[in-house]
Coordinates of C-alpha atoms and ligand atoms in Angstrom, one line a residue:
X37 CA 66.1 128.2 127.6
X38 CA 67.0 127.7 124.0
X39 CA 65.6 130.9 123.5
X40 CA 67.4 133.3 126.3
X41 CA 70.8 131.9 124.9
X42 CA 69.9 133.4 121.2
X43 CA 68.5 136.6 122.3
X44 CA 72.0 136.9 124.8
X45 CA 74.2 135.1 122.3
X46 CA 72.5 138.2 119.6
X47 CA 72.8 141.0 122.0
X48 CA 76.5 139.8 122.6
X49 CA 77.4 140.1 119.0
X50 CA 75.8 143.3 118.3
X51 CA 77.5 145.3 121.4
X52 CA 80.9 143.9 120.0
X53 CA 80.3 144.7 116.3
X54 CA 79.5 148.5 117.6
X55 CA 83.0 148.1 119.6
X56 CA 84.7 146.9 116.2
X57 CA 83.5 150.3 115.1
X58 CA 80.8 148.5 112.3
X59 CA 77.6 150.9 111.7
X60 CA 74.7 149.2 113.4
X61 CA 71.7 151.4 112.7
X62 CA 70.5 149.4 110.0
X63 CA 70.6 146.4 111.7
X64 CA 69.3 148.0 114.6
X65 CA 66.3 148.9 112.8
X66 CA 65.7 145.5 111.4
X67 CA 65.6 144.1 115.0
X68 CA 63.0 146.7 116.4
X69 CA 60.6 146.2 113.0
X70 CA 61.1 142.5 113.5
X71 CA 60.4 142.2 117.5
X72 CA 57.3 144.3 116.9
X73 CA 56.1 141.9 114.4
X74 CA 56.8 139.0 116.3
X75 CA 55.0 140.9 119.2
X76 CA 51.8 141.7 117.2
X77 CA 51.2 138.3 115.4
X78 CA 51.9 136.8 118.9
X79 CA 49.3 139.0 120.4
X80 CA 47.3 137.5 117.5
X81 CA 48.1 134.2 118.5
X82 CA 49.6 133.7 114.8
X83 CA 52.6 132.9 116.4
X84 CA 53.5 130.3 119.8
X85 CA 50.9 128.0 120.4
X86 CA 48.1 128.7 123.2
X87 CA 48.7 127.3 126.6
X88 CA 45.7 125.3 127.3
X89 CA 44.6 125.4 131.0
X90 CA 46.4 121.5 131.6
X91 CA 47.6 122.0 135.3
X92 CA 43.6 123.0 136.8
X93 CA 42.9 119.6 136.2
X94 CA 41.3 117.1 137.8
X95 CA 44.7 116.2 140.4
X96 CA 44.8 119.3 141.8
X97 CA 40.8 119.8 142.9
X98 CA 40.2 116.0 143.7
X99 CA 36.8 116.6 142.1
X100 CA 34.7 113.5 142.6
X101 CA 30.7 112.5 142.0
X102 CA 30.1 113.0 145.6
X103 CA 30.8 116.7 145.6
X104 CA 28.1 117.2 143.4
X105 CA 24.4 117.1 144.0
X106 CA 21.0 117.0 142.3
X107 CA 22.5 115.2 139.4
X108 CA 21.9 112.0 140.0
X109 CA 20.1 110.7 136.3
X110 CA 22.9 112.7 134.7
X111 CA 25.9 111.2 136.7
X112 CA 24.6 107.7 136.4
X113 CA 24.6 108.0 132.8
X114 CA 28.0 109.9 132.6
X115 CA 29.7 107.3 134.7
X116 CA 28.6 103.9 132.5
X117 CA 30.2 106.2 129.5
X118 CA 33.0 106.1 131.5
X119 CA 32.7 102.2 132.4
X120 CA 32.9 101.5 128.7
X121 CA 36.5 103.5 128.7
X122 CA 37.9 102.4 131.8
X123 CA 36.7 98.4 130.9
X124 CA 37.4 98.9 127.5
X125 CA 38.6 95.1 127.2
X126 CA 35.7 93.4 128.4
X127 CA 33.3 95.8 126.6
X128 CA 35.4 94.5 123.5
X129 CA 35.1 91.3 123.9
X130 CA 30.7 91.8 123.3
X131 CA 32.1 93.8 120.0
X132 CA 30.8 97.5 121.3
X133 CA 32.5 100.0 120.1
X134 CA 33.7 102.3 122.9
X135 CA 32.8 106.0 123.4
X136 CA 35.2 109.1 121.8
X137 CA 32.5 112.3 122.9
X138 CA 30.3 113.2 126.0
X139 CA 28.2 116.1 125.0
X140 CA 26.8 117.6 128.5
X141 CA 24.1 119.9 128.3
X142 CA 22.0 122.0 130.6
X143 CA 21.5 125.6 131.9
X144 CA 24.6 127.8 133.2
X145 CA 25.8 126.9 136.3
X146 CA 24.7 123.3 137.0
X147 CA 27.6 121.6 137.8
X148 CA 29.0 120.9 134.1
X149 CA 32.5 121.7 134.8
X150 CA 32.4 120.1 138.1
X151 CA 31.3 116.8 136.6
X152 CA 33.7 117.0 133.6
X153 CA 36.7 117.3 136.3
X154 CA 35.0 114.3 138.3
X155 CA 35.1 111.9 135.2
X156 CA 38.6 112.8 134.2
X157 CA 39.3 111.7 138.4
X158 CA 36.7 108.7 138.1
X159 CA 38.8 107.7 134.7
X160 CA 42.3 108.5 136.7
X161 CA 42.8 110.4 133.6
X162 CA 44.7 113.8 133.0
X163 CA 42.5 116.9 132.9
X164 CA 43.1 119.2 130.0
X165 CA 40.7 122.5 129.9
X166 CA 40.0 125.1 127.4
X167 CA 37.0 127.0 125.9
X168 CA 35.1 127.6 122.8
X169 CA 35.8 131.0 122.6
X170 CA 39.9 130.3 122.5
X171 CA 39.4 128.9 119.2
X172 CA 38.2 131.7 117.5
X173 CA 40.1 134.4 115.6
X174 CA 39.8 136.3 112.4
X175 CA 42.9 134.6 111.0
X176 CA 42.8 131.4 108.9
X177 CA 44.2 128.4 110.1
X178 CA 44.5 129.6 114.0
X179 CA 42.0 128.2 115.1
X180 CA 42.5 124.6 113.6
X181 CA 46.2 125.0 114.8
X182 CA 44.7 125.5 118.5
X183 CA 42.4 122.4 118.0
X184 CA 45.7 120.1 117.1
X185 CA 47.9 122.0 119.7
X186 CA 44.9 121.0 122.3
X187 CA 45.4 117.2 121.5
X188 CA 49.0 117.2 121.4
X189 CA 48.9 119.0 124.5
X190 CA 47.1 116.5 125.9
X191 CA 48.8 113.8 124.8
X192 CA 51.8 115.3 126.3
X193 CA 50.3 116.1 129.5
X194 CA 49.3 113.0 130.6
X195 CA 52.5 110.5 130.4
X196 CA 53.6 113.6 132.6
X197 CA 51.4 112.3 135.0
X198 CA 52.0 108.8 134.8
X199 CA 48.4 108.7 133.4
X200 CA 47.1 106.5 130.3
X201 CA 44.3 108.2 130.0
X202 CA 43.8 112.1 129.2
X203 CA 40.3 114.0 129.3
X204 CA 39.9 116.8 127.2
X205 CA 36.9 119.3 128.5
X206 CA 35.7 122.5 125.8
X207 CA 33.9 124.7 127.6
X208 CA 31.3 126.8 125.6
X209 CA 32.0 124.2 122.2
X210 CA 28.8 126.0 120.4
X211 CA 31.3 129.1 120.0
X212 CA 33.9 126.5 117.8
X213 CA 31.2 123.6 116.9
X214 CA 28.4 125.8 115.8
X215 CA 26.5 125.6 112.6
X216 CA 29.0 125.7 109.7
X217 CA 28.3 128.4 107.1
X218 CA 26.6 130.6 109.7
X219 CA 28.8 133.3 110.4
X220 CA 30.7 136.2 108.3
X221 CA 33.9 134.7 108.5
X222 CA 32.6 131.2 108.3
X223 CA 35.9 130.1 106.2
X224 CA 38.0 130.4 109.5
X225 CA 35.0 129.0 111.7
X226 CA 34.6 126.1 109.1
X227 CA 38.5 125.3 109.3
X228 CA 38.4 125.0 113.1
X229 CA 35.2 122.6 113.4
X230 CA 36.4 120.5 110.7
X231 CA 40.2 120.3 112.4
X232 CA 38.3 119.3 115.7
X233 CA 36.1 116.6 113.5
X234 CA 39.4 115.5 112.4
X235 CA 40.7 114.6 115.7
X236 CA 37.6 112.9 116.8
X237 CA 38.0 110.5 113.9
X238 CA 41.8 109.8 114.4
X239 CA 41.2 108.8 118.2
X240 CA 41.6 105.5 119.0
X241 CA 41.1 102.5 121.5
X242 CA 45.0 101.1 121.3
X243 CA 46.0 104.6 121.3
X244 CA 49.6 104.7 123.9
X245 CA 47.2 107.9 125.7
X246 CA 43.5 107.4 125.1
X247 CA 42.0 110.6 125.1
X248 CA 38.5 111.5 126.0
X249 CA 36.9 114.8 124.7
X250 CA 33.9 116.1 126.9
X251 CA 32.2 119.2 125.8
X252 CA 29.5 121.5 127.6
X253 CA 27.0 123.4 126.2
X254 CA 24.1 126.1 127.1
X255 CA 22.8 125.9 123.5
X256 CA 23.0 122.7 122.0
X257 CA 20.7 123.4 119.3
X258 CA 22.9 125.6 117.7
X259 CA 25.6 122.8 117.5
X260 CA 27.0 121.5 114.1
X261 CA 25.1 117.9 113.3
X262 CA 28.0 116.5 112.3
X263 CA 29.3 116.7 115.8
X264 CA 26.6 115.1 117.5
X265 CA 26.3 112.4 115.0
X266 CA 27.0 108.8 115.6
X267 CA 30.8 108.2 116.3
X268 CA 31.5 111.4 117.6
X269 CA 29.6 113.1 120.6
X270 CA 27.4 110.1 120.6
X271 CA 26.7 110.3 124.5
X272 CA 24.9 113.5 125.3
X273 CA 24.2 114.0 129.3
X274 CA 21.3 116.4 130.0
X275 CA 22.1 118.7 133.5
X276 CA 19.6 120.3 134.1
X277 CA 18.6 122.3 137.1
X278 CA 18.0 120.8 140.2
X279 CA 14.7 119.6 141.8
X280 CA 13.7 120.2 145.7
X281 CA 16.0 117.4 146.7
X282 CA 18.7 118.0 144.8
X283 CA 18.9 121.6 145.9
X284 CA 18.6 120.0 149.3
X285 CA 21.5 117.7 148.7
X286 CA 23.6 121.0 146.8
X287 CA 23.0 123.3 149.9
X288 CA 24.4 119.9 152.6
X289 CA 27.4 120.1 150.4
X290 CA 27.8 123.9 150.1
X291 CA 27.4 124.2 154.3
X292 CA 29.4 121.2 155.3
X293 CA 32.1 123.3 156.1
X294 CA 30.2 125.8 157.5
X295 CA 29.1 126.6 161.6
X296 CA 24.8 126.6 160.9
X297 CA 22.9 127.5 164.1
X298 CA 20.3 125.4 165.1
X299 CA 17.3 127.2 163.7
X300 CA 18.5 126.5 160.2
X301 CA 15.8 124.8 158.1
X302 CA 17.7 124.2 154.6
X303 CA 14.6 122.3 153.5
X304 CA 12.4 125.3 153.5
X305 CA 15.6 127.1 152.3
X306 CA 15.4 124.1 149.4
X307 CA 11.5 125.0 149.1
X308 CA 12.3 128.6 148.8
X309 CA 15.0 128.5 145.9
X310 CA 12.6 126.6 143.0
X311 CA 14.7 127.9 139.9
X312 CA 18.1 128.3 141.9
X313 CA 21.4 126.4 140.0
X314 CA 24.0 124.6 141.7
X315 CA 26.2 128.1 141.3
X316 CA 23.3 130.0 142.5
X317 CA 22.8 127.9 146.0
X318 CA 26.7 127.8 146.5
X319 CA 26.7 131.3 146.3
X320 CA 23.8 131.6 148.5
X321 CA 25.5 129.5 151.0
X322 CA 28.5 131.7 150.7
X323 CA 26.7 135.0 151.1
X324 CA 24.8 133.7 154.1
X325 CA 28.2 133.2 156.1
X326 CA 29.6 136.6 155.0
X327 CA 26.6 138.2 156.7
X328 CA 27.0 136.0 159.7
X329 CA 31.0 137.5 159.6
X330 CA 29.5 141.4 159.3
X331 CA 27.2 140.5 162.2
X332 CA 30.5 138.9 164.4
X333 CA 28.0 136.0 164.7
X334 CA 29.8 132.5 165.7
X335 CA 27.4 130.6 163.3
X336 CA 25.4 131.3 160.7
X337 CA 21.2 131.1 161.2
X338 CA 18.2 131.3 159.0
X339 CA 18.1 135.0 158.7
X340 CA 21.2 135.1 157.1
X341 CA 20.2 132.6 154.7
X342 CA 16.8 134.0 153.6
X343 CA 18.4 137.5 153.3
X344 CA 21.0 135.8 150.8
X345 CA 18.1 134.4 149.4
X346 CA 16.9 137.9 148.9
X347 CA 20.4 139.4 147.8
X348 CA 20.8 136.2 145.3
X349 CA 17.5 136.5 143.9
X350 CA 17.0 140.4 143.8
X351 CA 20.8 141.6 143.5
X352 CA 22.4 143.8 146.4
X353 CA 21.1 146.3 148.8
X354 CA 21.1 149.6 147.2
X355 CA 22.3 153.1 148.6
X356 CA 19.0 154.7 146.5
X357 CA 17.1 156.5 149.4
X358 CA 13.8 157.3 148.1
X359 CA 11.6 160.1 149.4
X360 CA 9.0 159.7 152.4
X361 CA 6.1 160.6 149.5
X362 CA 7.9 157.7 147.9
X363 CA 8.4 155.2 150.1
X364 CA 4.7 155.3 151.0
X365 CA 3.7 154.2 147.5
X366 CA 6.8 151.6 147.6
X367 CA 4.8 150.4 150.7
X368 CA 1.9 150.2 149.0
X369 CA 2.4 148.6 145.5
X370 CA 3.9 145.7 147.7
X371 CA 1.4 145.5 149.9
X372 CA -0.9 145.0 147.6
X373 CA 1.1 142.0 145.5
X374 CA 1.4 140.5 149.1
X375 CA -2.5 140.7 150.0
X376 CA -3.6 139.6 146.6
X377 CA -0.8 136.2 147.0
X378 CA -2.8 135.8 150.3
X379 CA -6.1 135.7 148.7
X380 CA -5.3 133.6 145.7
X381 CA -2.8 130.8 147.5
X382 CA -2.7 131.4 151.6
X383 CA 0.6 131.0 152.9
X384 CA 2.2 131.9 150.4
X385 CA 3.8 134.9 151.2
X386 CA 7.8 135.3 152.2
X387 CA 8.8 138.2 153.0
X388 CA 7.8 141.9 152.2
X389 CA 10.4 144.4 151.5
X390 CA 10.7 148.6 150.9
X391 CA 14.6 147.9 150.6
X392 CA 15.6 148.7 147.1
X393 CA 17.0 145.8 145.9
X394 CA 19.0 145.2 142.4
X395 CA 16.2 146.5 139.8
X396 CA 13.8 146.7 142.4
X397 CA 12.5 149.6 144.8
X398 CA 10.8 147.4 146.8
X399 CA 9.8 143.6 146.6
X400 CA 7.4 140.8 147.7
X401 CA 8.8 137.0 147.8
X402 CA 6.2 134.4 147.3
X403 CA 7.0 130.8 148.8
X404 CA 6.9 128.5 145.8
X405 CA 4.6 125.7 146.9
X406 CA 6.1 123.1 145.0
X407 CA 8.4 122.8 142.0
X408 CA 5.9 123.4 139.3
X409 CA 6.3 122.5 135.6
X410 CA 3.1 122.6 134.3
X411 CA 0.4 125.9 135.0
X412 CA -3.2 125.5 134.9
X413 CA -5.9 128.1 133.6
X414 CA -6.7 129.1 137.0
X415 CA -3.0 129.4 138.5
X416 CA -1.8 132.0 135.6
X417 CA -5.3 134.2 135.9
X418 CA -3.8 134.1 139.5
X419 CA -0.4 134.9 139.0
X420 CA -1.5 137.7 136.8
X421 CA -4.1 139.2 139.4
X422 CA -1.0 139.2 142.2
X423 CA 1.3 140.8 138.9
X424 CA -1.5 143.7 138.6
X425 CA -1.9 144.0 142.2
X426 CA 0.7 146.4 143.0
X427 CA -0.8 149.1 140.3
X428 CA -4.0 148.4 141.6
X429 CA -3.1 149.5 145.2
X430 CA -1.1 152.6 144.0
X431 CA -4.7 153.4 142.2
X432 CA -7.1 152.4 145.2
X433 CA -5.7 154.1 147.6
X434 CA -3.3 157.1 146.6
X435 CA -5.7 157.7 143.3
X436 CA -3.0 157.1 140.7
X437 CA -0.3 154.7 139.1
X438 CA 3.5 155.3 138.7
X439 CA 5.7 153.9 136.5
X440 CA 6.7 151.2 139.0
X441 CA 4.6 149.4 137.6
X442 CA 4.9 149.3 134.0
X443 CA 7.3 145.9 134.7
X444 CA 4.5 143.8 136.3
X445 CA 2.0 145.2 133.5
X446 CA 4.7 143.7 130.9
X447 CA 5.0 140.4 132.8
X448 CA 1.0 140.2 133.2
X449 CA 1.2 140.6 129.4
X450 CA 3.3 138.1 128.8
X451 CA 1.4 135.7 131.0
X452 CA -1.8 136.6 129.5
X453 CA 0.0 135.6 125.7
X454 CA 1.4 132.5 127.3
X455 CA -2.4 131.7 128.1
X456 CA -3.7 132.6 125.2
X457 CA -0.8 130.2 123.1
X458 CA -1.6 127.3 125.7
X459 CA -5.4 127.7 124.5
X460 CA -6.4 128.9 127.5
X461 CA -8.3 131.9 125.8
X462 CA -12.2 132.4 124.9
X463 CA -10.7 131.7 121.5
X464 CA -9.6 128.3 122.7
X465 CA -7.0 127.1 120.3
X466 CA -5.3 129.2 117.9
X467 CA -2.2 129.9 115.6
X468 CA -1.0 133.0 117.2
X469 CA 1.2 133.7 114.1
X470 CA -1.9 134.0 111.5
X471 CA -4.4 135.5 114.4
X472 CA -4.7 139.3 113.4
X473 CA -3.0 141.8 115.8
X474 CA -6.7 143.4 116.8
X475 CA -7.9 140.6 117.9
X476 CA -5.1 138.8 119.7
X477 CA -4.8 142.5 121.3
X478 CA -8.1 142.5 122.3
X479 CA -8.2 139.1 123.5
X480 CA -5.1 140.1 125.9
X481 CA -6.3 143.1 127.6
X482 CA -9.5 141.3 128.1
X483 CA -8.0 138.5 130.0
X484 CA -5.8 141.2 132.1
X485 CA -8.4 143.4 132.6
X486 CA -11.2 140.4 134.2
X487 CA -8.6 140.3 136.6
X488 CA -7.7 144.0 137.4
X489 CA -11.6 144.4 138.4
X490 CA -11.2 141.1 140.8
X491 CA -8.2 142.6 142.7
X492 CA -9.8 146.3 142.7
X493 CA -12.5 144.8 144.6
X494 CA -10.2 143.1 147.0
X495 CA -8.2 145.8 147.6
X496 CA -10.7 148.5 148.0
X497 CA -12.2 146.1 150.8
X498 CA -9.4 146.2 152.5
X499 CA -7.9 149.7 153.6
X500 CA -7.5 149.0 157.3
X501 CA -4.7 146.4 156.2
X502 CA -2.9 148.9 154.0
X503 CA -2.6 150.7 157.1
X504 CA -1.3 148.1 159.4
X505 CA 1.6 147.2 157.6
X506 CA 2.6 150.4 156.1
X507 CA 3.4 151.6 159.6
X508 CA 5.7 148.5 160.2
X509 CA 7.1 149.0 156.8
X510 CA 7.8 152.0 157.0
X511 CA 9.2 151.6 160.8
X512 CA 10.9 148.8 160.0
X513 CA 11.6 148.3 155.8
X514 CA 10.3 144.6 156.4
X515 CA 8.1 142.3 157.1
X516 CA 7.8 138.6 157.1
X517 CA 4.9 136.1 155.6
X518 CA 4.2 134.9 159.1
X519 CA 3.7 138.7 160.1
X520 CA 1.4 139.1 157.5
X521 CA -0.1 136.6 158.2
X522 CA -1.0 137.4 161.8
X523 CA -2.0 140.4 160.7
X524 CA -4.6 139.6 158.3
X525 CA -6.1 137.0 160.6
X526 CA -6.5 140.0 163.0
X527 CA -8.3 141.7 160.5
X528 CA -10.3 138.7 159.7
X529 CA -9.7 139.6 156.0
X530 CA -7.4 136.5 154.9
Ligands
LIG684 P1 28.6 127.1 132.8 O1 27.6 126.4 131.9 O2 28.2 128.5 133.1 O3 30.0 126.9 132.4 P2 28.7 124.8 134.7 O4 27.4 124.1 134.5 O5 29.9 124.3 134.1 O6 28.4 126.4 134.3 P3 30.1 124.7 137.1 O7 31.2 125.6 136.7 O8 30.3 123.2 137.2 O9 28.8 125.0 136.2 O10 29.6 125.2 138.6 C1 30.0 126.4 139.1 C2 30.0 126.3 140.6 O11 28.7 126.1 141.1 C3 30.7 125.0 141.1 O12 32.1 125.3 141.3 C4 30.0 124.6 142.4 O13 30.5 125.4 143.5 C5 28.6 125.1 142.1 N1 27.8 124.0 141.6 C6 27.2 123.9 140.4 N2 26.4 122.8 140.3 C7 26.6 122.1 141.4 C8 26.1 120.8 141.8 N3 25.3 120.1 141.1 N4 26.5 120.4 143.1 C9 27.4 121.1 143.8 N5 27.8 122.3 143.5 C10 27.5 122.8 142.3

């Protein structure tokens, strides 16, 4: 307000000098130069402090622990930090020194956020955002500026509110909190960590507005030790992705509002989505309805959601129409991954695809048959024989490779190194870094190539199959496990 009256109160006396007959270039000049200055360091955020993101806060969303699943270690532990804040008299009273920092940690997309805005509504506490990125700038002293604008703004906000409490949530904190001295203009960085460490240290229980700061991370090893010292982020909540049941328990609350037919299994879909983040399975969930909407379906059904299954996984359909020569070979190379998945682990085949896909021309989806954390000998020569498989078919039975398949050559590759690091190898156990580059070569291809002749063998065994389903493919672009199945029990070949 204070401000429009100046700038009207200044364009007032300007207009009148020029009717008093006064030359006003000269000060006309000084006003543009000056506005453009103003306008530049603003834009530089040298000048006016940064709005941080107060209003998104936990009021508006009504977050709370029940709206997010799979996380049931990491919310346990997340809420008894927040029991000693909330009971901070009685935890007193046994002489414990209440918490200041809650470090969560874990892949993107697993519900971070989501629980930060669920602890400042747990803690009836005002929710103050901002991200690590917004402290960083080229000019000294911004940054740290932002980090004590962040605090006041919080403890601002929240009487606002009518709240005692304020949570503060950085986003990304390994862009402001990461090691000091590490980058190029580390004088600036330095400033801005040791500003934040600054207001960790001056917060206090019998503070008017006790503030809480919670930070998320992707890559807490690169964080700065003094933050995660004692005192300061001493509570750090690992949220990791979910297990089976907590996709299960992600997907109920992603389709509560949503019309699901009756064939819908969201176990198997749970089964089918090992590796899948809480973001991932919302989106899935949201994907699945948008294809019921293109379809004018009343209610969404399991087709829709294992072809969001695909889309998630694999990226959208593409408009890339390859030749007929071409999708023959598609046919083909996936054929062959899907036969060889049969042989090695029945059953385990999804679906079978020629629709190009993301990256992909074609693809084959293999059920995962359990969440799996640990790999045996025998399970990665497997995975790399179904990897090879593709090539191998191009080879068998149209007499050469393409580069389809250099990507599954690079994965069996890597597989094959993981195997030979895991000991695994005919060397058994060995320092990979001081094993010379002939022999750690040789010791690679050897273990790809045992398995090249094993799925040649299979495939060449097998022509009649290839036949089969590259008339439905071709017909009809896909094929699923089940179909496969029948078909290779027809054949007697599974
Ligand atoms: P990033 O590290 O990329 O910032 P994040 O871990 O903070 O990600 P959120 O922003 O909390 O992830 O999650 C994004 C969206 O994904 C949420 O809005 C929600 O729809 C969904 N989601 C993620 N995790 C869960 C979960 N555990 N339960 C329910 N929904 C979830």
């Amino acid at each position: 307000m204070l401000k429009e009256i100046s700038i009207g109160l200044g364009i007032a006396a300007v207009i009148s000098m020029f009717i008093m007959g006064y030359d006003i270039t000269p000060l006309l000049f000084f006003l543009v130069a000056g506005a453009g200055l103003y306008y530049v360091a603003r834009m530089r955020g040298m000048v006016g402090a940064k709005n941080f993101d107060s209003p998104g806060g936990a009021g508006r969303f009504e977050i709370t622990f029940s709206d997010i699943g799979g996380q049931f270690s990491a919310i346990n532990e997340l809420r008894e930090a927040l029991d000693f804040i909330k009971n901070h008299q009685s935890i007193q009273s046994l002489g414990i020194r209440p918490l200041k920092g809650i470090l969560l940690t874990g892949p993107p997309g697993t519900g971070k956020t989501l629980m930060a805005k669920a602890a400042a509504n747990y803690t009836d506490a005002a929710f103050i955002a901002a991200s690590g990125s917004e402290f960083i700038e080229m000019y000294a002293g911004v940054g740290a500026q932002r980090v004590r604008k962040l605090f006041q703004t919080a403890r601002e906000y929240a009487p606002k509110q009518k709240k005692n409490y304020a949570l503060i949530f950085i986003d990304e904190i390994e862009i402001l909190g990461g090691k000091r001295g590490q980058t190029t203009s580390h004088m600036e960085y330095d400033q801005t960590l040791n500003q934040l460490l600054v207001e960790i240290d001056g917060l206090k229980v019998d503070d008017n507005i006790r503030v809480l700061l919670v930070a998320a991370t992707n890559r807490a090893d690169m964080l700065d030790p003094a933050l995660t010292r004692p005192g300061r982020f001493d509570r750090i909540v690992k949220v990791d992705l979910p297990d089976r049941e907590g996709r299960m328990e992600i997907l109920k609350i992603h389709t509560k509002n949503k019309p699901l037919a009756r064939d819908v299994n969201l176990e198997v879909i749970a089964r089918e989505t090992f590796g899948f983040s809480g973001a991932h399975l919302e989106s899935l969930a949201n994907e699945a309805a948008i294809l019921a909407m293109r379809e004018k379906a009343q209610e969404i059904s399991q087709k829709h959601f294992n072809e969001s299954i695909d889309k998630v996984m694999m990226g959208g359909k593409l408009d890339r129409s390859p030749s007929a020569e071409e999708m023959k070979r598609i046919a083909i190379h996936e054929i062959g991954h899907a036969l060889i998945s049969e042989l090695v682990r029945a059953g385990s085949v999804s679906t079978l695809t020629i629709t190009p896909r993301g990256e992909a021309l074609g693809y084959m989806r293999q059920t995962p048959e359990d969440d799996t954390y640990l790999y045996t000998k025998d399970y990665l020569e497997n995975q790399i024989a179904v990897m090879l498989a593709g090539a191998a078919a191009e080879e068998t039975i149209l007499g050469n490779y393409s580069t389809g398949a250099s990507n599954d050559f690079a994965q069996a590759m890597r597989t094959a190194e993981e195997m030979l690091r895991a000991g695994m190898s005919d060397l058994g156990v060995v320092c990979l870094d001081s094993l010379p580059g002939d022999l750690k070569h040789q010791t690679l291809t050897g273990i790809v190539r045992v398995q090249e002749e094993r799925v040649k063998s299979h495939i060449a065994g097998s022509k009649q199959i290839f036949d089969t389903v590259m008339q439905i493919l071709l017909e009809k672009e896909k094929i699923t496990g089940e179909q496969l199945r029948l078909i290779l029990k027809e054949n007697a070949v599974s």
